[in-house]
Short mmCIF file of C-alpha atoms in Angstrom, two decimals:
data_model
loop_
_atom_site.label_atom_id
_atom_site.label_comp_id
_atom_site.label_asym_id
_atom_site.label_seq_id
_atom_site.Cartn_x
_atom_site.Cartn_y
_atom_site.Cartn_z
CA UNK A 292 0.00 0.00 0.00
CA UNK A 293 1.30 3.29 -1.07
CA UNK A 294 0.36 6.69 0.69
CA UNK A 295 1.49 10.20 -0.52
CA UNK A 296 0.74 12.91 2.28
CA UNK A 297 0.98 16.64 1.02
CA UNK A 298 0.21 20.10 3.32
CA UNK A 299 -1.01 22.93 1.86
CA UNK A 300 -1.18 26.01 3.67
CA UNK A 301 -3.26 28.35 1.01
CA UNK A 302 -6.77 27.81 -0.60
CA UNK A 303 -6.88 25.07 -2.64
CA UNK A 304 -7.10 25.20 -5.91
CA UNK A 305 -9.20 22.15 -6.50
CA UNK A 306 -11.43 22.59 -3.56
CA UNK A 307 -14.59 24.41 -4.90
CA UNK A 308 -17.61 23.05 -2.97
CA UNK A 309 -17.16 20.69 0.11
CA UNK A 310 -15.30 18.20 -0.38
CA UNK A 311 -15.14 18.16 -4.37
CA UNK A 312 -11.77 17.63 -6.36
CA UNK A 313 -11.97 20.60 -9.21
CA UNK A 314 -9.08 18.89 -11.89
CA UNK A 315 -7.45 20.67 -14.55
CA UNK A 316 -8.09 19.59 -17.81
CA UNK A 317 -4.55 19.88 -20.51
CA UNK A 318 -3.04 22.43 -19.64
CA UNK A 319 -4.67 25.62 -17.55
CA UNK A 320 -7.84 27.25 -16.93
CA UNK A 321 -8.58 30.53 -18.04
CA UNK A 322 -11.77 33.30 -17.37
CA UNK A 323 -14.91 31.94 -19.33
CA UNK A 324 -16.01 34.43 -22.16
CA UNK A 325 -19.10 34.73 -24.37
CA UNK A 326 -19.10 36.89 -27.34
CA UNK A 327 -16.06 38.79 -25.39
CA UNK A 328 -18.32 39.24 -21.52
CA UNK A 329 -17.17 37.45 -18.56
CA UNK A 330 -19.50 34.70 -17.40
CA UNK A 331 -19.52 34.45 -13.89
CA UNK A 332 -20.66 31.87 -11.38
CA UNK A 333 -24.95 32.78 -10.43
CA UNK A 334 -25.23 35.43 -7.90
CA UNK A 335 -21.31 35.77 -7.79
CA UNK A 336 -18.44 37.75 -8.92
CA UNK A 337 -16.81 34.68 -9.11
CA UNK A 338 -15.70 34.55 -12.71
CA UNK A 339 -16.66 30.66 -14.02
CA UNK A 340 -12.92 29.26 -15.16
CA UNK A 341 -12.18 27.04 -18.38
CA UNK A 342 -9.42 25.18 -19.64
CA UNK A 343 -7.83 27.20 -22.33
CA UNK A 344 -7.02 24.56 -24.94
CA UNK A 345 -9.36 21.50 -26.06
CA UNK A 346 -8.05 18.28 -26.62
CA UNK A 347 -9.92 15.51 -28.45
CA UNK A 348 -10.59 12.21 -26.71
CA UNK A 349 -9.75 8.90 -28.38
CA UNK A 350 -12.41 7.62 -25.81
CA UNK A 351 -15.80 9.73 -25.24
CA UNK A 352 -19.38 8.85 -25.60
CA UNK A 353 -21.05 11.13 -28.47
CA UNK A 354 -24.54 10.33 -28.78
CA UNK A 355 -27.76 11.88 -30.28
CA UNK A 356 -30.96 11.79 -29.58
CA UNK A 357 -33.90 10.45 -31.93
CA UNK A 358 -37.50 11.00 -31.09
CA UNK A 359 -39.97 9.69 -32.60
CA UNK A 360 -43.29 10.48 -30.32
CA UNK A 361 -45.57 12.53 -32.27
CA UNK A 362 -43.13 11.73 -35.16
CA UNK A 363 -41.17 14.35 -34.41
CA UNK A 364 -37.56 13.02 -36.16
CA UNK A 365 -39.47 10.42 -38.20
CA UNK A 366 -42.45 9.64 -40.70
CA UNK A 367 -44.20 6.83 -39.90
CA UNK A 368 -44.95 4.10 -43.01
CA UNK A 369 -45.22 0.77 -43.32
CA UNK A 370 -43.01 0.75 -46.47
CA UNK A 371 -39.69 -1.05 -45.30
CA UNK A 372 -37.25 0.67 -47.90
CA UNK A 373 -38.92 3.98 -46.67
CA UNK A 374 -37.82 3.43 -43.16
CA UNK A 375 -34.37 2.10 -44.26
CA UNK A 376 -33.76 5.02 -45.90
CA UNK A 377 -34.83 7.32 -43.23
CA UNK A 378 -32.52 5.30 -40.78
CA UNK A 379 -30.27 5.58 -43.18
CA UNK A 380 -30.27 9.20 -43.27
CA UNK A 381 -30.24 9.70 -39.36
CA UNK A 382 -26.64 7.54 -39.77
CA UNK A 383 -25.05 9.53 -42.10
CA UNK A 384 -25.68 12.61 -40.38
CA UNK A 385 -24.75 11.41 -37.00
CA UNK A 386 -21.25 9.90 -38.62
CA UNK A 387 -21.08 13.91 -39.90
CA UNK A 388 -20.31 15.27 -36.85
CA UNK A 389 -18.10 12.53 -35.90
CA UNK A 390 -20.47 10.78 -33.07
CA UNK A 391 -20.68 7.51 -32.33
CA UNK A 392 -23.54 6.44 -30.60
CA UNK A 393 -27.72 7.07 -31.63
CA UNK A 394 -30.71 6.83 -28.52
CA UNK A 395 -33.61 6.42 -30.66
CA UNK A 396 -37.01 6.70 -28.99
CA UNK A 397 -38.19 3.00 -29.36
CA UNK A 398 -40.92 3.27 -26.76
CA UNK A 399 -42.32 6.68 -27.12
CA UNK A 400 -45.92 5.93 -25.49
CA UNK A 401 -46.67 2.33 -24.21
CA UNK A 402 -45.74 1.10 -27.85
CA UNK A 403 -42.99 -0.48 -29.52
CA UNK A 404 -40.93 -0.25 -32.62
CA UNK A 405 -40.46 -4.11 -32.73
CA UNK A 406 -42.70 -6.68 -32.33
CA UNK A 407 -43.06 -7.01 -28.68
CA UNK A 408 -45.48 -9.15 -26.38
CA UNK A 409 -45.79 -6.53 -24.06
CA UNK A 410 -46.87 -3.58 -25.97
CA UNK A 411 -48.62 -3.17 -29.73
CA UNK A 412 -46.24 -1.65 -32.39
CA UNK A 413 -46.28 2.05 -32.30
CA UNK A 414 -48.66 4.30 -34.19
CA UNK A 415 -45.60 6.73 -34.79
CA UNK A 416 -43.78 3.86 -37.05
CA UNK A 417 -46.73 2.55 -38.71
CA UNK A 418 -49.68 4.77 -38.38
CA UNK A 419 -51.78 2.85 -36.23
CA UNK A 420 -51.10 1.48 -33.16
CA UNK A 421 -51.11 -2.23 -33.78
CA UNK A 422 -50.31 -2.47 -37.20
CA UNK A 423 -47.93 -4.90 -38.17
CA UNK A 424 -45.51 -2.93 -40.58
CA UNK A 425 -44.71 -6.91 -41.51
CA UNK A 426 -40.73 -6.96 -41.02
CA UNK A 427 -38.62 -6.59 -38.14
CA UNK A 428 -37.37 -2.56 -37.86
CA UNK A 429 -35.06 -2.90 -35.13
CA UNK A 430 -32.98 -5.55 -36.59
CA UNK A 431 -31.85 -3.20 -39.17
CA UNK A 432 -31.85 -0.29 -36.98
CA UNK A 433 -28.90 -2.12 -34.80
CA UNK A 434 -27.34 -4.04 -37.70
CA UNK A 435 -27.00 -0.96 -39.42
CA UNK A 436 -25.83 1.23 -36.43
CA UNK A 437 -23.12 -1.27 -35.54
CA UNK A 438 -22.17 -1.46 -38.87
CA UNK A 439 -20.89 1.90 -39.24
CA UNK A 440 -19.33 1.30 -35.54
CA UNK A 441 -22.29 3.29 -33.84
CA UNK A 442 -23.88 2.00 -30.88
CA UNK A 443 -27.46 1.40 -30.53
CA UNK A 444 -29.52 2.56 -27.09
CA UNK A 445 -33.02 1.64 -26.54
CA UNK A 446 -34.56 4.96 -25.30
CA UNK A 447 -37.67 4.07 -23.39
CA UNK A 448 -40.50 6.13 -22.00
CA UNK A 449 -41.16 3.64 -18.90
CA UNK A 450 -44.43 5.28 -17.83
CA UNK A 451 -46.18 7.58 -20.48
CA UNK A 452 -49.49 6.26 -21.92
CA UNK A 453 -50.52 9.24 -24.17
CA UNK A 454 -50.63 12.75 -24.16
CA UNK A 455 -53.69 13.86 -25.01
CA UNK A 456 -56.59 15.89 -24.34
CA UNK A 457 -59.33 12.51 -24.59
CA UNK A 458 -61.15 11.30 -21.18
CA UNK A 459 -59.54 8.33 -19.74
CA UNK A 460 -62.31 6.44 -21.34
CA UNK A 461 -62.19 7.67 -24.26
CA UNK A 462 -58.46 7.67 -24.36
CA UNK A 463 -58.10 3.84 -23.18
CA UNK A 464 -60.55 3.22 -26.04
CA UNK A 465 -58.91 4.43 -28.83
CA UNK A 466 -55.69 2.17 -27.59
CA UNK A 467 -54.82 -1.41 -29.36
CA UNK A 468 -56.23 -4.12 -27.41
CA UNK A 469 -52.66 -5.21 -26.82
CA UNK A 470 -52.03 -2.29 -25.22
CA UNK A 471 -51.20 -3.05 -21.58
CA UNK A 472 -53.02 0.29 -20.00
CA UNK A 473 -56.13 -1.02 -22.22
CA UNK A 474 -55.96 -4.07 -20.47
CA UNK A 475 -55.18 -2.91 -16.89
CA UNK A 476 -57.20 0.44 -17.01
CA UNK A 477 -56.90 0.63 -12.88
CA UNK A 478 -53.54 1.12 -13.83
CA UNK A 479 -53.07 4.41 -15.31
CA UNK A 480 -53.45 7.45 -13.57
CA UNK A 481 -54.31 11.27 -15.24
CA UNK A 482 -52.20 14.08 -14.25
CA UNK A 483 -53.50 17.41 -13.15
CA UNK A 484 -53.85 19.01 -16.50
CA UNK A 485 -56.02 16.80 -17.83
CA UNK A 486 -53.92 15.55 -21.00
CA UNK A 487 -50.95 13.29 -19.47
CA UNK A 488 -51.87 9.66 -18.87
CA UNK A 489 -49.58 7.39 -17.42
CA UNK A 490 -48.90 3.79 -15.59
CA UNK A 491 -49.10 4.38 -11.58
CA UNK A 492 -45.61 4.32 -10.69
CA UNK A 493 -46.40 3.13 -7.06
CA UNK A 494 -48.33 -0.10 -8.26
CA UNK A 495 -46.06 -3.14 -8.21
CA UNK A 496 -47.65 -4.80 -11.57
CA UNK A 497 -46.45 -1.67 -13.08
CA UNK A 498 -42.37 -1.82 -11.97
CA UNK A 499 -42.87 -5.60 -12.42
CA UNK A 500 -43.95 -4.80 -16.60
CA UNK A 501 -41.34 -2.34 -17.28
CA UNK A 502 -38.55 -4.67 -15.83
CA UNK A 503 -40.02 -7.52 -18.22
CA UNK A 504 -40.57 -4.98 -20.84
CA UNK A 505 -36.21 -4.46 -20.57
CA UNK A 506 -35.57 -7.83 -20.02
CA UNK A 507 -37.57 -8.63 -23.74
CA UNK A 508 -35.62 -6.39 -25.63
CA UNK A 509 -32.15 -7.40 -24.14
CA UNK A 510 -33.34 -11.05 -25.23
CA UNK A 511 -34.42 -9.70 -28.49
CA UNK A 512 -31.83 -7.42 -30.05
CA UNK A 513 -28.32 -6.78 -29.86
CA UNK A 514 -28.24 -3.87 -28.40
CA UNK A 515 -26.03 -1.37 -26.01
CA UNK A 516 -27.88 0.16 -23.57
CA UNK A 517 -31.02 0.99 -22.32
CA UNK A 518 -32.12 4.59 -21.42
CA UNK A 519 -34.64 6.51 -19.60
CA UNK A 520 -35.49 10.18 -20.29
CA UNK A 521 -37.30 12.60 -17.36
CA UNK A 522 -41.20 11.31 -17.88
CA UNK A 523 -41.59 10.11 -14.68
CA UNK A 524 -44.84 11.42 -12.92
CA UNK A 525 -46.14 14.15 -14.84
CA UNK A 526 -45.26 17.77 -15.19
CA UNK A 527 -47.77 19.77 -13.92
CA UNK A 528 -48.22 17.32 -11.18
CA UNK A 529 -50.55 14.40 -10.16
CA UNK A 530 -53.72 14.81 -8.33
CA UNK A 531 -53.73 13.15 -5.04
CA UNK A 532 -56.70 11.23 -5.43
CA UNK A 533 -55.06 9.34 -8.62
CA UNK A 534 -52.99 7.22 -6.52
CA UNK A 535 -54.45 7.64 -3.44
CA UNK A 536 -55.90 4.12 -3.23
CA UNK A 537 -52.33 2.98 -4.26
CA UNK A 538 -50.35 4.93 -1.72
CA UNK A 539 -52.63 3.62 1.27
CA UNK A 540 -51.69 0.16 0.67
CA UNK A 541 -48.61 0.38 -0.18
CA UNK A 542 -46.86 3.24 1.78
CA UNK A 543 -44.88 2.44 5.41
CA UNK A 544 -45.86 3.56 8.44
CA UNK A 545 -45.89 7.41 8.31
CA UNK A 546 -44.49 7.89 5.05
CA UNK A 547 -45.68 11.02 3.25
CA UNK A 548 -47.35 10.97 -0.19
CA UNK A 549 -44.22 12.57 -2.02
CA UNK A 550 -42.08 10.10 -0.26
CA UNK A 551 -43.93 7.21 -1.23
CA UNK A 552 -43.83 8.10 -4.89
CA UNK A 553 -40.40 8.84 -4.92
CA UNK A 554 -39.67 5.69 -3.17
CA UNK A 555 -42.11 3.88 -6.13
CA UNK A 556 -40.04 5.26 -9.11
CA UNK A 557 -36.39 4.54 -7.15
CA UNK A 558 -37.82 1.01 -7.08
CA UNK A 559 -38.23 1.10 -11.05
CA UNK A 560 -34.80 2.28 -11.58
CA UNK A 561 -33.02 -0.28 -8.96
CA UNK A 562 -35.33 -2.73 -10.26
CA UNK A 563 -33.95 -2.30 -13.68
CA UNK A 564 -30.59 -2.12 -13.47
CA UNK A 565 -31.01 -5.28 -11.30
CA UNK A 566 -32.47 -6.78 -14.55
CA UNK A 567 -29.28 -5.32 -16.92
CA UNK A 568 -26.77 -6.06 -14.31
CA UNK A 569 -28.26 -9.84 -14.26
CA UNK A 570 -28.77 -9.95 -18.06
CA UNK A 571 -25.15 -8.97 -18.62
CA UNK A 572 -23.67 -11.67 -16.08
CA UNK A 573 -25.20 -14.39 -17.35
CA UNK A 574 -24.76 -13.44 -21.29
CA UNK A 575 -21.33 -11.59 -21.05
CA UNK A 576 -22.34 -8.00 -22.02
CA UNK A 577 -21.93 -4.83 -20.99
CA UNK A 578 -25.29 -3.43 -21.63
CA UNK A 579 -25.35 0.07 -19.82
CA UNK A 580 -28.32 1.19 -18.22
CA UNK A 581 -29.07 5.36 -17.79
CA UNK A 582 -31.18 8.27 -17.25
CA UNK A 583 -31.30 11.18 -18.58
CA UNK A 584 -33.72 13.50 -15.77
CA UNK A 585 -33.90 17.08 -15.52
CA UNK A 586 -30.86 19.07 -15.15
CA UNK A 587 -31.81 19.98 -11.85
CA UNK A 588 -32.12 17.36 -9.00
CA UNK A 589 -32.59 20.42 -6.05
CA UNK A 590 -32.23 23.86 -5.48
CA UNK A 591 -30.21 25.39 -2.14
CA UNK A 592 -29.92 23.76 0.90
CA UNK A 593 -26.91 22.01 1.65
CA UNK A 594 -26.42 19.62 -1.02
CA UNK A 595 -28.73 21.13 -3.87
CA UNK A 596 -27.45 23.10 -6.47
CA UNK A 597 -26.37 26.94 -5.77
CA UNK A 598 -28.70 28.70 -8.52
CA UNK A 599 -32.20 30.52 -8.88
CA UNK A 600 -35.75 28.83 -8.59
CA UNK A 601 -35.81 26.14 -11.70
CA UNK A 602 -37.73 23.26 -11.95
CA UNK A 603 -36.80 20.50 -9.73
CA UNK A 604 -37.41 16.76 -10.47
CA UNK A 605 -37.00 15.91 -7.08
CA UNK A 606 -39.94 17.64 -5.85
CA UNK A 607 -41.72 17.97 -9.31
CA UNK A 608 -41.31 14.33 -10.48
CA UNK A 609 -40.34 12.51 -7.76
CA UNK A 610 -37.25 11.54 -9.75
CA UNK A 611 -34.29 11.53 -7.04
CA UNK A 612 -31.41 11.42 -9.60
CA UNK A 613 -29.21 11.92 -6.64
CA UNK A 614 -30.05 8.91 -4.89
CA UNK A 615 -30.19 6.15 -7.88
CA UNK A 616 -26.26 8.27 -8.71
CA UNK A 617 -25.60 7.69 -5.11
CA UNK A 618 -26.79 3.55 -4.69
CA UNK A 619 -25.14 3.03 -8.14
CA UNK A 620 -28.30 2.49 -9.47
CA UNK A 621 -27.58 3.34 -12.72
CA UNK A 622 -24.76 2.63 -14.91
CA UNK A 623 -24.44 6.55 -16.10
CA UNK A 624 -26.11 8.95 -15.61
CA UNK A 625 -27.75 11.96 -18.12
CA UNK A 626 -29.00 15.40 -16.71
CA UNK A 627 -30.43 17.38 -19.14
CA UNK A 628 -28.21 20.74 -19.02
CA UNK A 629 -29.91 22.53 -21.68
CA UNK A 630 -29.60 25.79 -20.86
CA UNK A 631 -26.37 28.76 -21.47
CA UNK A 632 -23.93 30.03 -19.59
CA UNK A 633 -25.35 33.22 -19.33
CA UNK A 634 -28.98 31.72 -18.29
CA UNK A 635 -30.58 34.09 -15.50
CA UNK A 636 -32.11 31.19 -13.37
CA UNK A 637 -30.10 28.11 -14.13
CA UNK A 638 -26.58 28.77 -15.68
CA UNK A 639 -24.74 26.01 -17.59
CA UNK A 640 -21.21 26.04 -15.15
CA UNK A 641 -22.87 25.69 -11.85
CA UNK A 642 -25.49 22.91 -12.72
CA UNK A 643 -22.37 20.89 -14.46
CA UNK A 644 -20.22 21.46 -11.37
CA UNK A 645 -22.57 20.02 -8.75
CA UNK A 646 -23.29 16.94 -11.11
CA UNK A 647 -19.65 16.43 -11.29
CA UNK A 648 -19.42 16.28 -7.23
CA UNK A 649 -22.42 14.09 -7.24
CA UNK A 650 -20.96 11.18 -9.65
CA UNK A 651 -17.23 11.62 -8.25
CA UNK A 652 -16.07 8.42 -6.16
CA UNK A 653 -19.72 6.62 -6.99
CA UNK A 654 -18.41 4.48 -10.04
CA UNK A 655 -21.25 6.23 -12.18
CA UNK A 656 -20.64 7.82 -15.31
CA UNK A 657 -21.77 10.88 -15.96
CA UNK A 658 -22.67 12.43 -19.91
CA UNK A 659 -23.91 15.88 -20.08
CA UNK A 660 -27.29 16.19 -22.25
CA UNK A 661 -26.69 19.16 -24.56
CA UNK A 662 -29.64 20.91 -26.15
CA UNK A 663 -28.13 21.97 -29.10
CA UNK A 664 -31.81 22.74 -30.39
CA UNK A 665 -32.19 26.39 -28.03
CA UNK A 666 -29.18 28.15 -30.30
CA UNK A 667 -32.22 28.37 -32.78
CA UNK A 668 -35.34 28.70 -30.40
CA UNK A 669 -33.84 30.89 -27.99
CA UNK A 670 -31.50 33.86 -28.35
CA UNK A 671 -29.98 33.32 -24.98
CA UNK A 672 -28.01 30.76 -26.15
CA UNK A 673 -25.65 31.47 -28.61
CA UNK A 674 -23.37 30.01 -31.76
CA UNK A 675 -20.72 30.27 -29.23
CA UNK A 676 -22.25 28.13 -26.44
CA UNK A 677 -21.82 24.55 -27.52
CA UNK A 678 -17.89 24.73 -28.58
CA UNK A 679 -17.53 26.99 -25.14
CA UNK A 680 -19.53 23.80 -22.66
CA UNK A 681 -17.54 20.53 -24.56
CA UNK A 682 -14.44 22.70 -23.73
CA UNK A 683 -15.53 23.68 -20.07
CA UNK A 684 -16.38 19.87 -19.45
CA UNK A 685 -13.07 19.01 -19.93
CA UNK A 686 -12.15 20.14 -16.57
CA UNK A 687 -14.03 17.29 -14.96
CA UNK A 688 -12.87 13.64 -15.57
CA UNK A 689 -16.05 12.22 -14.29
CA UNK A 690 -17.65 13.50 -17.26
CA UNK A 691 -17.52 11.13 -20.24
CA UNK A 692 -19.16 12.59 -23.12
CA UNK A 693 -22.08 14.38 -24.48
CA UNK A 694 -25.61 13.37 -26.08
CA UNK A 695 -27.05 15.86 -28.23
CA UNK A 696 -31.09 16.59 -28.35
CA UNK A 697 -32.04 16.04 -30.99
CA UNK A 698 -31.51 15.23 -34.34
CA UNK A 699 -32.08 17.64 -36.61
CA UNK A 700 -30.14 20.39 -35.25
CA UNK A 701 -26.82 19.05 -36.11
CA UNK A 702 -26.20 21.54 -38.92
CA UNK A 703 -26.64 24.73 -36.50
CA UNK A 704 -23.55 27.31 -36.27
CA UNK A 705 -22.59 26.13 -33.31
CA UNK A 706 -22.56 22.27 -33.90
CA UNK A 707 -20.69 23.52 -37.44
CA UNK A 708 -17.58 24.75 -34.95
CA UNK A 709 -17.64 21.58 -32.88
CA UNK A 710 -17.70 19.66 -36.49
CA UNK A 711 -14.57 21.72 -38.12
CA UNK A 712 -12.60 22.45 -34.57
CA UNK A 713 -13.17 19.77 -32.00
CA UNK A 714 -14.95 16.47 -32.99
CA UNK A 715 -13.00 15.96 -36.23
CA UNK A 716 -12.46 11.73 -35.59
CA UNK A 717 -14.59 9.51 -34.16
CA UNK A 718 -13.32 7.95 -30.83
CA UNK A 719 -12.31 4.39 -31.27
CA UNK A 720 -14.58 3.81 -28.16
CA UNK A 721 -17.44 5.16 -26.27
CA UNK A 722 -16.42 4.29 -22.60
CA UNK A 723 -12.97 4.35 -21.43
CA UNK A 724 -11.37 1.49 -19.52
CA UNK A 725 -8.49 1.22 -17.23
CA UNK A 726 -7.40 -1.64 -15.17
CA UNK A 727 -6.16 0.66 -12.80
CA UNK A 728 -7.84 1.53 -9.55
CA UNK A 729 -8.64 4.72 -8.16
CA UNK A 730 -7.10 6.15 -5.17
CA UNK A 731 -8.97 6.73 -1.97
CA UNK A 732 -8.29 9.95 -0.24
CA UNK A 733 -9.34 11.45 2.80
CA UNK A 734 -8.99 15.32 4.01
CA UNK A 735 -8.44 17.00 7.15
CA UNK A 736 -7.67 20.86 7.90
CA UNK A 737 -8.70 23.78 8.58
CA UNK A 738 -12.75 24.48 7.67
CA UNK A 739 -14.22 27.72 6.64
CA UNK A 740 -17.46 26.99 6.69
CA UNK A 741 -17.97 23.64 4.60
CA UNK A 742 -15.05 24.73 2.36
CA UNK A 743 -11.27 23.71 3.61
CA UNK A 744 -9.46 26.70 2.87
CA UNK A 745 -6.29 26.21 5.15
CA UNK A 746 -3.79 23.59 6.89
CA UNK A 747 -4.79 20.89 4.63
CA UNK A 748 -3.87 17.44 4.31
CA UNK A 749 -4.99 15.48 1.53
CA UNK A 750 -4.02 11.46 1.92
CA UNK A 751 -4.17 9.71 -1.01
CA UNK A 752 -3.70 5.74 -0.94
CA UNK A 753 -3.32 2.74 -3.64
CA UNK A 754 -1.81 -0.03 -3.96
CA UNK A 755 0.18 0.97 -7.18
CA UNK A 756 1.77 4.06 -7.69
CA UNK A 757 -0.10 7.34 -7.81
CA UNK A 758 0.04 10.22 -10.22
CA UNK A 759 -1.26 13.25 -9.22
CA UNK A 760 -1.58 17.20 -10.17
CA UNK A 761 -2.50 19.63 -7.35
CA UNK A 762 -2.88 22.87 -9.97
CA UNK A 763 -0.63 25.09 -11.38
CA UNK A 764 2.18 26.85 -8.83
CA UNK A 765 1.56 24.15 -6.27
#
């Protein structure tokens, strides 16, 4: 065992909130500029710091998102060279910008893009929800990925029935009869504005048919990972008296309503990456399982995150990203940062920096959701704002790459300077791998505060030899 002791007897460099480790990238960091104005940290004159160089990984996971509820990145037909070509299209443009991995929606409402015996195939591939487009779309979809050495993730809405502005009646009525909220109607629930339907994530039948719903497709298709997006309960909330019946026989003794339906969707995600985790053991993969939930877990407070009032998916959709990061219950995990630098409420620097904090020492991955689409639809963000977060990222080594929503934004200024200047090969892999295991440190000193800030002493220990970089001049 190996130990290397070092005292420091000025502020820390790499000490930024608590405990976490703030790494240089290659080389050093430099003030953070935007179309030539400082960006600063929120409600600071704390100037947000970047490295001042990029370098290109030969390992990083680029992916991009495909959605195909309401058709949005696809046309639905029956025609099989119609679809090929589509798919073929998506390919070519993801290859463009040098990316190497496509999450296409395959599961957009309680449906299916392959013929499944849990759920009828998808109105948004064939037209109608049932239809039999009569050959097998996902086969090609991952043969053809994996033939142009892109990986294929299964992007699943786990709970949505429908969005739409039908009575449940009605609603359930106009589904396939192999639809499995058709045939368990006790099992959906309506959320307060009337048009979101989804299954009750507190009823055990439900976690029980998304777990076999994962397990199928594992069996089914070759493919590389399963993902989650932030459709967990619904936004604009969920009446009490939806679940009500479900949280009195299930909850424990004094547990809250909120608690009890953050507990039921933590039991989905462990559930499921129980499933993947077994899956892989017994068939030698490495399927990854992820989420991709809103950018922000919490606001304030000790341990949320130091900006304005956003939306929080802790108390908005009972998603506790935090937690499933914290129990490893996820392989990686996805926040949706889609906002700029210079956002009023909910800047890009400080959300990325508490995410990094929250996956350090955990053994989950973290990828940072870009959404490339706002350079167009809002004028906050600018042309400068994509090149200027990859860069920033590189700061954090617990980040390993970027997804992109969505497809059909890849041709915007911004993603044309990350094309020419930074992503100009493809990495030869999406997840890096080292047989080499990571120190364990421990700190003691002087607090300010939660922040050490004097008389430090970091111990780092291994049992091979350790490398290490404090920060420039110390």
């Amino acid at each position: 065992m190996k130990k290397i002791i070092t005292s420091i007897f000025i502020i820390l460099a790499f000490f930024i909130v608590g405990l976490s480790i703030h790494t240089l990238a290659d080389g050093p960091l430099e003030v953070l500029q935007i179309e030539g104005s400082t960006v600063y940290h929120y409600g600071t004159s704390d100037p947000v710091m970047t490295p001042q160089n990029y370098v290109e990984r030969d390992s990083e996971f680029r992916g991009v998102w495909v959605a195909t509820v309401q058709n949005i990145n696809i046309s639905s037909t029956i025609d099989e060279s119609n679809f090929r070509a589509q798919f073929d299209a998506f390919l070519d443009e993801i290859e463009s910008i040098k990316a190497n991995a496509i999450l296409f929606q395959v599961r957009p409402t309680n449906d299916a893009f392959y013929d499944s015996a849990f759920a009828p195939w998808s109105r948004y591939l064939t037209g109608f929800e049932g239809l039999d487009p009569g050959w097998d779309p996902m086969e090609y979809m991952v043969f053809a990925s994996h033939a142009r050495g892109i990986e294929f993730h299964a992007w699943m809405n786990p709970y949505r029935v429908a969005n739409s502005s039908l009575s449940k009646t009605n609603l359930l009525n106009s589904l396939d009869d192999e639809n499995f909220a058709k045939q368990n109607p006790d099992l959906v629930v309506e959320g307060t504005n009337g048009t979101a339907f989804i299954l009750n994530p507190g009823e055990p039948a439900v976690r029980n048919y998304i777990s076999n719903v994962v397990e199928e497709i594992m069996n089914l298709y070759d493919i590389d990972g399963i993902h989650f997006d932030d459709y967990f309960y619904p936004y604009g909330g969920l009446p009490a008296s939806e679940d009500e019946d479900t949280f009195n026989t299930y909850k424990s003794s004094g547990q809250l309503l909120f608690d009890f339906r953050r507990q039921s969707v933590n039991q989905t995600i462990s559930g499921v990456k129980d499933v993947v985790d077994a899956y892989n053991i017994a068939n030698n993969k490495d399927i990854r399982f992820g989420v991709s939930p809103g950018g922000v877990w919490q606001v304030g407070g000790e341990e949320g995150v130091p900006i304005g009032p956003a939306s929080q998916s802790y108390s908005s959709l009972f998603a506790d990203s935090k937690k499933w990061v914290e129990e490893g219950w996820v392989h990686y995990i996805n926040p949706q940062i889609y906002w700029s630098f210079e956002h009023g409420i909910a800047p890009y620097a400080d959300i990325v920096e508490w995410w990094a904090n929250t996956v350090r020492g955990t053994g989950v991955d973290l990828l940072i959701g870009h959404g490339i689409y706002r350079e167009e639809a809002n004028t906050e963000w600018t042309s400068e704002d994509m090149a200027a977060q990859l860069k920033f990222n590189q700061q954090f080594p617990e980040i390993k790459g970027s997804v992109l929503y969505r497809l059909g934004f890849l041709n915007t200024p911004g993603m044309q300077t990350v094309k020419s200047d930074m992503w100009t090969t493809k990495p030869l892999n999406t997840w890096s791998s080292s047989d080499v295991e990571s120190p364990t440190y421990s700190i003691d000193g002087s607090l300010e505060g939660s922040v050490y800030r004097s008389n430090v002493q970091v111990t780092l220990t291994s049992t091979q030899d350790v490398l290490y970089h404090l920060g420039d001049g110390i």
